[in-house]
Coordinates of C-alpha atoms in Angstrom, one line a residue:
M1 CA 88.7 108.2 109.7
N2 CA 86.6 106.5 107.0
T3 CA 87.8 105.9 103.4
D4 CA 86.1 104.4 100.4
A5 CA 86.5 103.9 96.8
V6 CA 84.1 103.8 93.9
I7 CA 85.4 101.9 90.9
Q8 CA 84.1 102.9 87.3
A9 CA 86.0 100.0 85.5
E10 CA 85.0 101.1 82.1
L11 CA 86.6 104.3 82.3
G12 CA 89.7 103.0 84.5
K13 CA 88.7 105.6 87.1
V14 CA 88.4 105.3 90.8
G15 CA 86.6 107.8 93.0
V16 CA 88.4 108.5 96.3
G17 CA 86.6 109.6 99.5
I18 CA 88.3 110.4 102.8
I19 CA 86.7 111.9 106.1
I20 CA 88.4 112.5 109.2
R21 CA 86.2 113.4 112.4
D22 CA 87.1 114.0 115.9
S23 CA 85.7 111.9 118.7
T24 CA 82.3 113.8 118.8
G25 CA 81.8 113.5 115.1
N26 CA 82.9 117.0 114.0
V27 CA 84.6 117.0 110.6
L28 CA 88.1 117.9 110.8
A29 CA 89.2 117.2 107.2
S30 CA 87.5 115.6 104.1
S31 CA 88.7 114.9 100.5
A32 CA 87.1 113.9 97.3
Q33 CA 89.5 112.7 94.5
S34 CA 89.5 110.9 91.1
I35 CA 92.5 108.7 90.1
E36 CA 93.1 106.6 87.1
V37 CA 94.2 103.1 88.1
E38 CA 93.2 99.6 87.2
F39 CA 93.6 97.6 90.4
S40 CA 91.3 94.8 91.7
P41 CA 88.7 96.1 94.3
S42 CA 90.8 94.9 97.2
I43 CA 93.9 96.6 96.1
T44 CA 91.9 99.8 95.3
E45 CA 90.3 99.9 98.8
A46 CA 93.8 99.4 100.3
F47 CA 95.3 102.0 98.1
V48 CA 92.5 104.5 99.1
L49 CA 93.2 103.6 102.8
L50 CA 96.8 104.4 102.3
K51 CA 96.0 107.7 100.7
G52 CA 93.7 108.4 103.7
L53 CA 96.3 107.6 106.2
K54 CA 99.0 109.7 104.4
M55 CA 96.5 112.7 104.4
A56 CA 95.7 112.3 108.0
R57 CA 99.4 112.2 109.0
E58 CA 100.6 115.1 106.6
S59 CA 97.6 117.2 108.0
G60 CA 98.4 116.4 111.6
L61 CA 95.1 114.8 112.1
W62 CA 96.4 111.3 113.1
P63 CA 93.1 109.1 113.6
C64 CA 92.7 106.9 116.5
E65 CA 89.9 104.9 114.8
V66 CA 90.0 103.8 111.2
E67 CA 86.9 102.3 109.7
I68 CA 86.6 100.9 106.2
D69 CA 84.0 98.8 104.4
A70 CA 86.5 96.3 102.9
R71 CA 86.6 93.2 105.3
N72 CA 89.5 91.5 103.5
V73 CA 91.6 94.6 103.8
V74 CA 91.0 94.9 107.6
H75 CA 91.8 91.0 107.7
L76 CA 95.1 91.5 105.8
I77 CA 96.3 94.4 107.9
G78 CA 95.5 92.4 111.0
S79 CA 97.4 89.2 109.7
P80 CA 101.0 88.8 111.0
N81 CA 101.8 86.8 107.8
P82 CA 103.6 88.7 105.0
L83 CA 101.8 88.8 101.7
L84 CA 103.8 88.0 98.6
S85 CA 101.1 89.4 96.2
E86 CA 100.4 93.0 94.7
I87 CA 98.1 93.7 97.5
G88 CA 100.8 92.9 100.0
L89 CA 103.1 96.0 99.0
V90 CA 100.2 98.4 99.9
I91 CA 99.5 96.4 103.0
K92 CA 103.0 96.7 104.1
D93 CA 103.0 100.4 103.5
I94 CA 99.7 100.7 105.7
K95 CA 101.3 98.7 108.3
L96 CA 104.4 100.9 108.6
I97 CA 102.1 103.9 109.0
L98 CA 100.0 102.3 111.6
E99 CA 103.1 101.2 113.6
T100 CA 103.8 104.9 114.3
S101 CA 100.6 105.0 116.3
P102 CA 100.0 101.8 118.4
K103 CA 96.7 103.1 119.8
C104 CA 95.4 103.3 116.4
S105 CA 92.5 100.8 115.8
M106 CA 91.2 99.2 112.4
A107 CA 87.5 98.2 111.9
F108 CA 85.3 96.8 109.3
V109 CA 82.1 99.0 109.2
R110 CA 79.4 98.9 106.3
S111 CA 76.6 101.3 107.3
A112 CA 78.9 104.0 108.9
N113 CA 80.8 104.6 105.7
M114 CA 78.1 106.5 103.8
V115 CA 80.0 109.9 103.9
A116 CA 83.2 108.6 102.5
H117 CA 81.1 106.6 99.9
H118 CA 79.4 109.9 98.7
L119 CA 82.7 111.8 98.8
A120 CA 84.1 109.0 96.5
K121 CA 81.1 109.3 94.2
L122 CA 81.7 113.0 94.0
G123 CA 85.3 112.4 93.3
L124 CA 84.5 110.5 90.3
E125 CA 82.8 113.8 88.7
M126 CA 85.9 115.9 89.6
D127 CA 88.9 116.9 87.5
N128 CA 91.0 117.9 90.4
D129 CA 91.6 116.6 93.9
C130 CA 89.8 118.6 96.6
F131 CA 90.6 118.8 100.1
W132 CA 88.6 120.6 102.8
M133 CA 89.9 121.4 106.2
E134 CA 87.3 121.6 109.2
D135 CA 84.7 121.1 106.5
C136 CA 83.0 118.9 103.9
P137 CA 81.9 119.9 100.3
P138 CA 78.7 121.8 99.8
P139 CA 76.9 119.3 97.5
P140 CA 73.4 118.6 99.1
R141 CA 74.1 114.7 98.6
V142 CA 77.0 114.7 101.0
V143 CA 76.0 117.1 103.7
P144 CA 72.8 115.2 105.0
F145 CA 75.2 112.2 105.6
V146 CA 77.5 114.3 107.5
L147 CA 74.8 115.5 109.5
G148 CA 72.8 112.3 109.8
G149 CA 76.0 110.6 111.0
C150 CA 76.8 113.3 113.6
P151 CA 73.8 114.2 115.8
S152 CA 75.8 116.9 117.5
L153 CA 75.7 119.0 114.3
M154 CA 72.0 118.8 113.8

């Protein structure tokens, strides 16, 4: 699973992108959403990850590998120390969900997060949350990244 957030601070909006794939790279589910929040970038990335984990759990697509492009969020999730800050509440919720799947791994990735990033950009343009099961949205700016990151679909 990959998640990403695109922040449009001047409008108080965040684009949310979530993509869940199987071990061969086939898309199991994806989502593009827009939310109105004014969090720091770290809290926003953690919040979007939490949304992705909840989406995966609720749709029965529990991921084994979670990849995000927010190194500090990955570090905070891996830290055994409790956080007494705003982000600590979100990290605590993420850890509670992850504890239900001990085989789940978390990793920082930069280049492999392009599909989630483009879904998040698409989310900024949307008035409604969109979810696709076993699919991705049709816009040409998202599909090439799905195919490019998944040679088995080419």
